[in-house]
Short mmCIF file of N, CA and C in Angstrom, two decimals:
data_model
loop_
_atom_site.label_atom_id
_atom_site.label_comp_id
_atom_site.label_asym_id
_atom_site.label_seq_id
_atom_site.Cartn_x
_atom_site.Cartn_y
_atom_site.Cartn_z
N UNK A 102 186.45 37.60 -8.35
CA UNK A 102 185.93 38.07 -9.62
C UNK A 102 187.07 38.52 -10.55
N UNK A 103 188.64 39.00 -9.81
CA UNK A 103 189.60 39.38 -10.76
C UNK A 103 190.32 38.66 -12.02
N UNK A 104 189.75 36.99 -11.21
CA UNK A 104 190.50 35.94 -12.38
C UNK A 104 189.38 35.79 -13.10
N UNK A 105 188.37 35.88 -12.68
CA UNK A 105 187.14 35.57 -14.07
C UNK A 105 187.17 35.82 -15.57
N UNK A 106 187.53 35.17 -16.48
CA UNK A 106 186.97 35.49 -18.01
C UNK A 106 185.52 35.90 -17.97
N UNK A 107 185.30 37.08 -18.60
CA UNK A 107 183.88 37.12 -19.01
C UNK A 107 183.36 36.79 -20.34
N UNK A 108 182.58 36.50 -21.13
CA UNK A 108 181.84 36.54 -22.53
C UNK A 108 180.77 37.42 -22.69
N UNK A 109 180.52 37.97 -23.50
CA UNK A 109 178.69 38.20 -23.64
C UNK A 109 178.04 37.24 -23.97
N UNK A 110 176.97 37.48 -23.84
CA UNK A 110 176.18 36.24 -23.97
C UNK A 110 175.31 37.14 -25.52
N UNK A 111 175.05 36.04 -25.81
CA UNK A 111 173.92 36.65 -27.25
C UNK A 111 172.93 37.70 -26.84
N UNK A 112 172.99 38.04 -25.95
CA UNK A 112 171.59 39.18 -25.44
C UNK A 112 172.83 40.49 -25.49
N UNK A 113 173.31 40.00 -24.72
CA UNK A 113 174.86 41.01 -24.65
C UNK A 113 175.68 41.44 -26.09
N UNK A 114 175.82 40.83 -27.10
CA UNK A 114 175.89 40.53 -28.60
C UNK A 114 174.79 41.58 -29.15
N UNK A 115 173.72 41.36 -29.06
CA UNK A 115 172.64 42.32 -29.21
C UNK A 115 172.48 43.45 -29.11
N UNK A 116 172.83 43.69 -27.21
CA UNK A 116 172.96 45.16 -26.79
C UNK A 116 173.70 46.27 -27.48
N UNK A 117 174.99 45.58 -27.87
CA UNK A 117 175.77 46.59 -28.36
C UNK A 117 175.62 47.05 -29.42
N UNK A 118 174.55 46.14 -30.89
CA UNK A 118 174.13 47.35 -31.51
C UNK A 118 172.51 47.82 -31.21
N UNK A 119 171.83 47.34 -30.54
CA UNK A 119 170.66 47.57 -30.46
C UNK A 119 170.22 48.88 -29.47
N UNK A 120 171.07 48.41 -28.16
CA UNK A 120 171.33 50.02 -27.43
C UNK A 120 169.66 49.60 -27.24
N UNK A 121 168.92 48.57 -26.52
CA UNK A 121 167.59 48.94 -25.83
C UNK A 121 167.75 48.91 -24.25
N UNK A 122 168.74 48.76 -23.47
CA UNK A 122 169.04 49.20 -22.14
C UNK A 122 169.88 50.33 -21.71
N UNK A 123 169.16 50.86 -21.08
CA UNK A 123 170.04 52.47 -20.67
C UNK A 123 171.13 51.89 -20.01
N UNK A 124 172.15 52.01 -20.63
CA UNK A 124 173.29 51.30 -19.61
C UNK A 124 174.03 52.82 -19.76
N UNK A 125 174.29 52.90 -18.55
CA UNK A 125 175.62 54.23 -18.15
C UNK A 125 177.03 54.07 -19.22
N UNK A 126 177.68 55.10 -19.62
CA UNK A 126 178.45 54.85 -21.02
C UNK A 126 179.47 54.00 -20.39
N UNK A 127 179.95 54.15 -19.05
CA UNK A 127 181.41 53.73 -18.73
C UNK A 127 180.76 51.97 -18.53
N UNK A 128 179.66 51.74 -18.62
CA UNK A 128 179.24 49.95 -17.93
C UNK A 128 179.21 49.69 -19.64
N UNK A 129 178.90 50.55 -20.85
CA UNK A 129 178.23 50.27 -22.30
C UNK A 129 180.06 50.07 -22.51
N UNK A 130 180.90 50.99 -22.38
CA UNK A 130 182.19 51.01 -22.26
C UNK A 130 183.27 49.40 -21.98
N UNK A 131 182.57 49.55 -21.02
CA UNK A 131 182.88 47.64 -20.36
C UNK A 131 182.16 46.74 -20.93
N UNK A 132 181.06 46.78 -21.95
CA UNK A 132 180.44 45.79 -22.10
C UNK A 132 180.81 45.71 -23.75
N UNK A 133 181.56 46.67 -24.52
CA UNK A 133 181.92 46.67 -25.63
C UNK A 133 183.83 46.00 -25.25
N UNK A 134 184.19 45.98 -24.53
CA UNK A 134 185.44 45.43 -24.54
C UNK A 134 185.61 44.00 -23.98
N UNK A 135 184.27 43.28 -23.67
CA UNK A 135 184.06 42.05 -23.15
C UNK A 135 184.42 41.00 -24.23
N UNK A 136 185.46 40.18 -24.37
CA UNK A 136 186.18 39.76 -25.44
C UNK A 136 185.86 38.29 -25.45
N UNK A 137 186.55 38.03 -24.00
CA UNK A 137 186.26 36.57 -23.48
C UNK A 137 187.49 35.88 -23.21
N UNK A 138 188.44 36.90 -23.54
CA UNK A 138 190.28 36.62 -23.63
C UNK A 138 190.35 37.50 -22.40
N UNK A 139 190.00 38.37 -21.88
CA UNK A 139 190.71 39.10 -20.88
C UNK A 139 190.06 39.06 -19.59
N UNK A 140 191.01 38.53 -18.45
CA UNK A 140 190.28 38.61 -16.76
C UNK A 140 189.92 39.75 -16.49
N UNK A 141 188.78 39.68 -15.68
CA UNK A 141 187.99 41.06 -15.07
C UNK A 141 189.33 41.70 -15.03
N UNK A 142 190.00 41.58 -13.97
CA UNK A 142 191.10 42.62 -13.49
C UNK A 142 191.93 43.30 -14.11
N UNK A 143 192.12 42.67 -15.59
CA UNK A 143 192.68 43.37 -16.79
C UNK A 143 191.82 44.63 -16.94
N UNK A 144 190.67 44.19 -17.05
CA UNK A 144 190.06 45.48 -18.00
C UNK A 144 189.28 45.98 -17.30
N UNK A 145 189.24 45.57 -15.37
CA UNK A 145 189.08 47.35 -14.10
C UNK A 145 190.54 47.67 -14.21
N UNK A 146 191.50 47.32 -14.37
CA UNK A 146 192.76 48.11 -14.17
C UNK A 146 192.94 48.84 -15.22
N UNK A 147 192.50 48.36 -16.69
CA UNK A 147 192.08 49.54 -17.90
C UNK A 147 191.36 50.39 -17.65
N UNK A 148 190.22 50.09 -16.95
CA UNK A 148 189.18 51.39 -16.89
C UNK A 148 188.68 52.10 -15.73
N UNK A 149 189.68 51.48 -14.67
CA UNK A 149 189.52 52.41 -13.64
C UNK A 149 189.02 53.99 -13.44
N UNK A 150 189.90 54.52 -14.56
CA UNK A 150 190.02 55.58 -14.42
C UNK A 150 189.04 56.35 -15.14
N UNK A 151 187.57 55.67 -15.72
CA UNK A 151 186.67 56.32 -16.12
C UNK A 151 185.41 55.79 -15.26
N UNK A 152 185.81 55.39 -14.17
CA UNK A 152 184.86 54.65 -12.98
C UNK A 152 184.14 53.17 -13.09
N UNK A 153 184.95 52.64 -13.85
CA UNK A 153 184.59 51.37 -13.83
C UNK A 153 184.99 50.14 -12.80
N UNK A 154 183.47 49.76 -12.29
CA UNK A 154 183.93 48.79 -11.00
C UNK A 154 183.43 47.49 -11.05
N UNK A 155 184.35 46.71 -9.56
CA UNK A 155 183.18 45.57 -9.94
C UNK A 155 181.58 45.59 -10.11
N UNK A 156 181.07 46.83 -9.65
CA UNK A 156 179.76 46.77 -9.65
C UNK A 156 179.33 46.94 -11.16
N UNK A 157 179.61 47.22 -12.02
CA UNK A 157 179.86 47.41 -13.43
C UNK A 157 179.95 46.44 -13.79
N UNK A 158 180.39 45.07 -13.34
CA UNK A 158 180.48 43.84 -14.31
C UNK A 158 179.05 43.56 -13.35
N UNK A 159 178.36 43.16 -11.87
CA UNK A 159 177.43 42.67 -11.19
C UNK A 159 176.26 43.12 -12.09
N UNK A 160 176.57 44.67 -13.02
CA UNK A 160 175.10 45.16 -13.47
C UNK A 160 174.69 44.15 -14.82
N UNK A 161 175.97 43.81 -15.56
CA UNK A 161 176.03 43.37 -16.77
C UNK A 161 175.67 42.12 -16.47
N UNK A 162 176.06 41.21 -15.29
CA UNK A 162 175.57 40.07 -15.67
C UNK A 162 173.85 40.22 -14.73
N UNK A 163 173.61 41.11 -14.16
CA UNK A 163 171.98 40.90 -13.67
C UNK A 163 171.44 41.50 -14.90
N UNK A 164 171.56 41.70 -15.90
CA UNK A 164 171.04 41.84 -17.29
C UNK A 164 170.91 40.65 -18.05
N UNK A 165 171.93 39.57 -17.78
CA UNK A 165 172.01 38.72 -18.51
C UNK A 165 173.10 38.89 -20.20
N UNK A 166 173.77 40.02 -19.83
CA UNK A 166 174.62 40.39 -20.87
C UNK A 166 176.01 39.87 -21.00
N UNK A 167 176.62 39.51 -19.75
CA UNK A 167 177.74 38.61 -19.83
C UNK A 167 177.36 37.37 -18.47
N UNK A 168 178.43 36.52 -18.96
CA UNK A 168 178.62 35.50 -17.86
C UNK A 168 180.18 35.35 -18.20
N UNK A 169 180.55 34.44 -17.24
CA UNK A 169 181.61 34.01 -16.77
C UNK A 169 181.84 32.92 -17.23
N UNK A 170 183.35 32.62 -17.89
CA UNK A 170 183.56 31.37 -18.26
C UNK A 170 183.33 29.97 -17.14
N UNK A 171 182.79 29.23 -17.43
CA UNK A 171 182.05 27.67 -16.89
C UNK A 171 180.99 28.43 -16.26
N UNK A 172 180.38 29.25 -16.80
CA UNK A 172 178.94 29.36 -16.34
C UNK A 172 177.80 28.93 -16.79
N UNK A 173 176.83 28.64 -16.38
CA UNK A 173 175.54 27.80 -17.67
C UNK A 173 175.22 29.29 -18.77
N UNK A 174 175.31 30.21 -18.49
CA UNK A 174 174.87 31.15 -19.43
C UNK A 174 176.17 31.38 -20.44
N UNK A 175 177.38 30.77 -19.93
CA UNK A 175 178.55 30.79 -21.32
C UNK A 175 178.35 29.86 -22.37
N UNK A 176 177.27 29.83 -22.91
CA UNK A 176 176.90 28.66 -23.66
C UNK A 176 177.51 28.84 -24.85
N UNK A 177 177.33 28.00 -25.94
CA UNK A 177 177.97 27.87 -27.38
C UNK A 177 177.93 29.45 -27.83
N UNK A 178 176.99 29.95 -27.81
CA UNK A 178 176.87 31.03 -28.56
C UNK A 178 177.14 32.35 -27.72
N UNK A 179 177.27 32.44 -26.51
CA UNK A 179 178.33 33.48 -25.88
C UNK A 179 179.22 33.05 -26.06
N UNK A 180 180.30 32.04 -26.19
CA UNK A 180 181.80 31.87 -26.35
C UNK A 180 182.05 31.82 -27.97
N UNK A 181 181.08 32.25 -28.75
CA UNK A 181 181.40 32.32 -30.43
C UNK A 181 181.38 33.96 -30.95
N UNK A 182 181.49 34.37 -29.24
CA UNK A 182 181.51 36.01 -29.40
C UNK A 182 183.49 36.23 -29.54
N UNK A 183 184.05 35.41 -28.91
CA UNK A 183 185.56 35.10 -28.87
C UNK A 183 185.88 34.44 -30.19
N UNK A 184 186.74 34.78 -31.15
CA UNK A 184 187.05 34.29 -32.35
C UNK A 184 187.93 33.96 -31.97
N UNK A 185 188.64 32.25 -32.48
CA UNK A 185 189.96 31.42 -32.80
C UNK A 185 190.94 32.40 -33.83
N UNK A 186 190.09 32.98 -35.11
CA UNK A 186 190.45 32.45 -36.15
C UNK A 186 191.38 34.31 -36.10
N UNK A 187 192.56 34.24 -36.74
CA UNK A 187 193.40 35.62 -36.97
C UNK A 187 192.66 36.30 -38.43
N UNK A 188 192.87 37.40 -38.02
CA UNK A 188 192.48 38.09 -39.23
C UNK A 188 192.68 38.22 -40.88
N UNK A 189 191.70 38.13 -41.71
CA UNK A 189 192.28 38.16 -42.90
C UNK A 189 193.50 38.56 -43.07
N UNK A 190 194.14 37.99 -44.17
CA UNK A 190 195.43 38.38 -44.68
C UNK A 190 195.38 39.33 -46.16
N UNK A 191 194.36 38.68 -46.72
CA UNK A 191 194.38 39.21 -48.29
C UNK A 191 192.87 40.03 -48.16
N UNK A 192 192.67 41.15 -49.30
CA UNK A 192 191.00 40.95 -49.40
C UNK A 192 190.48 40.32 -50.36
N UNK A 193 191.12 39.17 -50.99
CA UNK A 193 190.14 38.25 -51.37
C UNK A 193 189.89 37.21 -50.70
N UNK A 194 190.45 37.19 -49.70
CA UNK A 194 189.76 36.15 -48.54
C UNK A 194 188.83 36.72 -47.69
N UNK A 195 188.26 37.87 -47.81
CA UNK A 195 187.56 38.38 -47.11
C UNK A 195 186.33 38.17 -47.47
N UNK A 196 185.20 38.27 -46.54
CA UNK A 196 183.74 37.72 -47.23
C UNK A 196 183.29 39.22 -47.61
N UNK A 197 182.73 39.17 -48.66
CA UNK A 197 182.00 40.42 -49.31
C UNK A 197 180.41 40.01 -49.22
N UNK A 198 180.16 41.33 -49.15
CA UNK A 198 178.51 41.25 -48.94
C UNK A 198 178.06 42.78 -49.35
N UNK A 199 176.41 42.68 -49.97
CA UNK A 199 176.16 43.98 -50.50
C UNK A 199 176.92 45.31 -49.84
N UNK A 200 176.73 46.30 -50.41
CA UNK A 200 177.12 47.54 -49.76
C UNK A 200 175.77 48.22 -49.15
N UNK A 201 175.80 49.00 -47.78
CA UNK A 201 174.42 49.17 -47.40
C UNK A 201 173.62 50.40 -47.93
N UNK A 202 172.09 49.54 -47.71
CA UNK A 202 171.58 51.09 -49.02
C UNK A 202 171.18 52.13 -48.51
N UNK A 203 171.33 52.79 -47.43
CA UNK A 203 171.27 53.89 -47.18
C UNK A 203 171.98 53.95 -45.85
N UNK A 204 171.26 55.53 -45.40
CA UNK A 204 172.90 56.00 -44.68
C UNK A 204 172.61 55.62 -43.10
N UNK A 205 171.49 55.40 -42.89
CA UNK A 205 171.28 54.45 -41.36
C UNK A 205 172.14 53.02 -41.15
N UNK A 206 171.89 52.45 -42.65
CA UNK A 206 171.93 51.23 -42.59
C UNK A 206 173.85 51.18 -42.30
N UNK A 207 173.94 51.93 -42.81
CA UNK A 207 175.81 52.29 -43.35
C UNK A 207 176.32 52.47 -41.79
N UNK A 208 175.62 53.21 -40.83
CA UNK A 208 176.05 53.41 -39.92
C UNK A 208 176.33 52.52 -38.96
N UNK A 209 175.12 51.62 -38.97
CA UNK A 209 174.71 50.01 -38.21
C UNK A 209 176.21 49.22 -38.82
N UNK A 210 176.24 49.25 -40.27
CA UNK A 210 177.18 48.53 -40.16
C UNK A 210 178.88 48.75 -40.23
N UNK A 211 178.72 50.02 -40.25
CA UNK A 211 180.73 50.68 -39.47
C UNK A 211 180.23 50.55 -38.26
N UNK A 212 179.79 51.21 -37.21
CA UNK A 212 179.55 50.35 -36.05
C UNK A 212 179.60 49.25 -35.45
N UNK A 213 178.96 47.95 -35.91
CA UNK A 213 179.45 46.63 -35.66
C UNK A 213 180.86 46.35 -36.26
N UNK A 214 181.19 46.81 -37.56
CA UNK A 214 182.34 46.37 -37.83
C UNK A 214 183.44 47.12 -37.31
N UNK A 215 183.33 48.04 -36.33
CA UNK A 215 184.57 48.98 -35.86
C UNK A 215 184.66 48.14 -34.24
N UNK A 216 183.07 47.29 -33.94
CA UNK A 216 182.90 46.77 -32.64
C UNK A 216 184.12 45.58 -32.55
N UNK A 217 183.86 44.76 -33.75
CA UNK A 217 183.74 43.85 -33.92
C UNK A 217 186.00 44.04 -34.27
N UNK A 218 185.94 44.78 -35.34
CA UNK A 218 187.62 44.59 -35.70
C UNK A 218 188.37 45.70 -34.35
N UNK A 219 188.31 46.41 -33.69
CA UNK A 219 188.75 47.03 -33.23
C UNK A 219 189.18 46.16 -32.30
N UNK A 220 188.17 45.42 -31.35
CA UNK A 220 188.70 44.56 -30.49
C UNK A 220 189.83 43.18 -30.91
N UNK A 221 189.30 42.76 -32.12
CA UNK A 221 189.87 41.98 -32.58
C UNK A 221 191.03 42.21 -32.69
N UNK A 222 191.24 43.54 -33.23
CA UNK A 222 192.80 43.28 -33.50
C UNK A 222 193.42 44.22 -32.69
N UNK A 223 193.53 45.62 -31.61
CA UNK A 223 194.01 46.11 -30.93
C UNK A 223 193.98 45.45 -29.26
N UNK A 224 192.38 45.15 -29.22
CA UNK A 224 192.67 44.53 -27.92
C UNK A 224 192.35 45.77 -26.65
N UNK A 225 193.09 45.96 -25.92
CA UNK A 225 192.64 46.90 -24.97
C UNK A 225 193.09 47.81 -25.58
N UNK A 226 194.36 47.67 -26.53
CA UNK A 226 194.98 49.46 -27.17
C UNK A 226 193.95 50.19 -27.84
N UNK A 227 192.78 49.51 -27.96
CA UNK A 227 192.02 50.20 -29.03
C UNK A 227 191.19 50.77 -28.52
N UNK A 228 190.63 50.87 -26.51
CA UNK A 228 189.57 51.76 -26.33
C UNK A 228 189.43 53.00 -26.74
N UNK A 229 190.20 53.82 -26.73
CA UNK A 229 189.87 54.67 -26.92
C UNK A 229 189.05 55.17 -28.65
N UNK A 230 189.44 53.90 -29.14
CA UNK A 230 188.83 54.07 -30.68
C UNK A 230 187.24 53.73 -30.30
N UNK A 231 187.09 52.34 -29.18
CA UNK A 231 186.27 51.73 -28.88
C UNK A 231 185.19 53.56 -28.19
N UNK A 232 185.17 54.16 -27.49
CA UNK A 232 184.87 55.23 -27.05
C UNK A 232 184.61 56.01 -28.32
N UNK A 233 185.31 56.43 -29.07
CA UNK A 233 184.83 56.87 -30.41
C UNK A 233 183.89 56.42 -31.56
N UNK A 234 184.18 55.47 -31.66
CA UNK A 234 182.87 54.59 -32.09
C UNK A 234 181.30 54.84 -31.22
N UNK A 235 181.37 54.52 -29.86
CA UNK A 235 180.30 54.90 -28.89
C UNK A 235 179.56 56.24 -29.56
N UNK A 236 180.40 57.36 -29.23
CA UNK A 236 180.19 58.70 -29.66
C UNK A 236 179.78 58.90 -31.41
N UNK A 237 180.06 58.20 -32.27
CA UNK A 237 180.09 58.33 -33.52
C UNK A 237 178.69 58.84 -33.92
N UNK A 238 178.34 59.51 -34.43
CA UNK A 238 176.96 60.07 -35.09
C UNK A 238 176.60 60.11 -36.72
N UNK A 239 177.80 60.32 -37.41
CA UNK A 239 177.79 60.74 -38.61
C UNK A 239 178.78 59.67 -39.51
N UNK A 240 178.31 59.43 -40.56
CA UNK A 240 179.57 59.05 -41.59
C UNK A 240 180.84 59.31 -41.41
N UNK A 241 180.74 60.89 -41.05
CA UNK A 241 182.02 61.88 -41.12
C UNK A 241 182.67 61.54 -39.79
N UNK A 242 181.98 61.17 -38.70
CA UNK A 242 182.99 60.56 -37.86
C UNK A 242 183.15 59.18 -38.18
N UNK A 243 182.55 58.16 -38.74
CA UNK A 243 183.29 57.20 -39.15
C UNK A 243 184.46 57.02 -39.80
N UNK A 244 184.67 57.74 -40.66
CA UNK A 244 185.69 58.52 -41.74
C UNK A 244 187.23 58.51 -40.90
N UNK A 245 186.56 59.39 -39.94
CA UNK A 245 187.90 60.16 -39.31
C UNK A 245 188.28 58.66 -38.16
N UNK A 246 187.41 57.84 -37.55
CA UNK A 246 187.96 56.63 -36.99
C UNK A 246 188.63 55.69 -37.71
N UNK A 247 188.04 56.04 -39.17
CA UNK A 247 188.81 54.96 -40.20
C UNK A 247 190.39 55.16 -40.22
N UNK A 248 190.55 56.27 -40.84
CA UNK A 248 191.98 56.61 -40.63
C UNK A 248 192.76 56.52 -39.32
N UNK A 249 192.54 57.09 -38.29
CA UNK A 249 193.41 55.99 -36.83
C UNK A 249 193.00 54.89 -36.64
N UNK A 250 191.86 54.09 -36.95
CA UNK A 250 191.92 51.84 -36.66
C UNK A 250 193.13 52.05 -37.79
N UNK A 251 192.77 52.44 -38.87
CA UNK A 251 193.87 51.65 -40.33
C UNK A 251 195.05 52.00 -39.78
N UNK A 252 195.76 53.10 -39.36
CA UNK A 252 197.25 53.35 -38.90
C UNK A 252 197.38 52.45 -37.52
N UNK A 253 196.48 52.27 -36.91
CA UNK A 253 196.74 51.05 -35.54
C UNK A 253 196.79 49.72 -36.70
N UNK A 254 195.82 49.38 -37.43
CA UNK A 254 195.90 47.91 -37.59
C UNK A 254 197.22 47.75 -38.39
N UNK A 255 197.93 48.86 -39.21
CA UNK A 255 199.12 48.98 -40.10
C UNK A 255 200.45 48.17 -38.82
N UNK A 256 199.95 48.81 -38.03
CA UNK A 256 201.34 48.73 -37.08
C UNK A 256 200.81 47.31 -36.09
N UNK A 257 200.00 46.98 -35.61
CA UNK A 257 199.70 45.49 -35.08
C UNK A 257 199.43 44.41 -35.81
N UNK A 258 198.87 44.68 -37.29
CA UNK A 258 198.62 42.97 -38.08
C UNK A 258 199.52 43.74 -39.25
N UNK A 259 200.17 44.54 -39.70
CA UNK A 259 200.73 44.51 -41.13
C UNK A 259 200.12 44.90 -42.35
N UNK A 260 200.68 45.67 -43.40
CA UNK A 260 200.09 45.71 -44.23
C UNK A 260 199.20 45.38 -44.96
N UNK A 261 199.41 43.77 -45.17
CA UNK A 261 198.46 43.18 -45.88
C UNK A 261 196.90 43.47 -45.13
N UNK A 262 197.14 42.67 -43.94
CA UNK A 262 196.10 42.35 -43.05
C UNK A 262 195.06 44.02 -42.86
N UNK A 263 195.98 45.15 -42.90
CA UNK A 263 195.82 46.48 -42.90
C UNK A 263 194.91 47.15 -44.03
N UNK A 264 195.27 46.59 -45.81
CA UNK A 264 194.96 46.33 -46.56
C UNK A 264 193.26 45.95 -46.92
N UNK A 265 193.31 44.35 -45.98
CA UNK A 265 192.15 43.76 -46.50
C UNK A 265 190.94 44.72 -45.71
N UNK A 266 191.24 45.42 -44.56
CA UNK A 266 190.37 46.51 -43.92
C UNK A 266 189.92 47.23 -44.10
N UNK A 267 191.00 47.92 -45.22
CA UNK A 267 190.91 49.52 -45.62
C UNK A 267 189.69 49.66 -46.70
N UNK A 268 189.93 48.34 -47.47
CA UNK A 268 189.22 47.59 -48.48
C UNK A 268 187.57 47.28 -48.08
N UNK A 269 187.52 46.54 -47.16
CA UNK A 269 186.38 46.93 -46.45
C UNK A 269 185.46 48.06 -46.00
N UNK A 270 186.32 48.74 -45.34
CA UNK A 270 186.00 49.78 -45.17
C UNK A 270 185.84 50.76 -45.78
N UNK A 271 186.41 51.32 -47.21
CA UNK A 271 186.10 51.68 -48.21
C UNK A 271 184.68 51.55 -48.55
N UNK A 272 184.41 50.11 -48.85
CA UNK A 272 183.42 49.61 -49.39
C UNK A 272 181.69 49.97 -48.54
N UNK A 273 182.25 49.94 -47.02
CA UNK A 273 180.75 50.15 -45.78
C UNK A 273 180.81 52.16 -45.65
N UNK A 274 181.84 52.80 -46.60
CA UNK A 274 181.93 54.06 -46.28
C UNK A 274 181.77 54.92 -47.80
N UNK A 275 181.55 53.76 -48.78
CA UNK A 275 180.53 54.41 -50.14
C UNK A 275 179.46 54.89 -50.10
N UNK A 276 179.20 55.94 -50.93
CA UNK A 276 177.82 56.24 -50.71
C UNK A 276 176.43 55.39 -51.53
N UNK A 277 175.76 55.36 -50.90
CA UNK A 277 174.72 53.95 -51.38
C UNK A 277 174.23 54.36 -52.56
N UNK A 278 174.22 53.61 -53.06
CA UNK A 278 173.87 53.76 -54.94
C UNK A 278 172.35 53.39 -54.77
#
């Protein structure tokens, strides 16, 4: 199981913002860092130390939340959970989309997008942001995650790339008109 790639699978895609299975935080923990780039053994030797085991990946896939690369459940759309493509450079290459109209909605979406860029661009350096996000309740802790992702992404993709984020993020951390 140590050389295995895992993916989520679209149910697994789901879970993480939908949160309709009681999953224990340290397995919700493992199932938010499931990339599709990193062997099991990478990321129990990351998270050992908050009790994460193989039995922790056995729970995720008898959910149907990840599989294993060449598995029938790694289908097109669990392996489109793994992005090719590097991160914006500019923010006008970035896709814009309304700003959300109220403050649930705002939350849903710094959440996916802290799910979604954190991994992307830190990788395993970023659990512990990844853990903060988990915990997040308020705007006001979104706020305060904004400022450490932006000083991580400053120093792993560069200004620009740092830039087109902040920009974003700005924008999902307005207050809804």
């Amino acid at each position: 199981m140590r050389d295995t790639v895992f993916f989520k699978t679209e149910a697994g895609a789901q879970e993480i913002t939908a949160r309709q299975i009681r999953l224990h935080p340290r397995v919700r923990s493992l199932l938010v860092l499931i990339d599709g780039k990193h062997r099991a053994g990478e990321l129990l030797d990351t998270l050992q130390t908050i009790g994460v085991t193989e039995d922790s990946f056995k729970e995720l896939i008898s959910h149907g939340l990840i599989a294993g690369a060449g598995t029938p459940a790694a289908a097109p759309e669990a392996v489109a959970d793994a992005p090719d493509t590097e991160m914006p450079l500019a923010p006008a290459e970035a896709p814009t989309q309304a700003a959300p109209a109220d403050e649930q909605e705002q939350r849903r979406a710094l959440y996916a997008y802290f799910n979604l860029h954190i991994r992307e661009t830190l990788g395993l350096r970023g659990f512990m942001l990844q853990l903060q996000v988990e915990k997040a309740e308020s705007l006001a802790d979104y706020a305060a995650i904004r400022d450490q992702f932006l000083a991580a992404a400053r120093k792993s993709k560069g200004d620009m790339a740092a830039a087109a984020m902040q920009a974003e993020l700005d924008r999902l951390l307005a207050p809804p008109v």
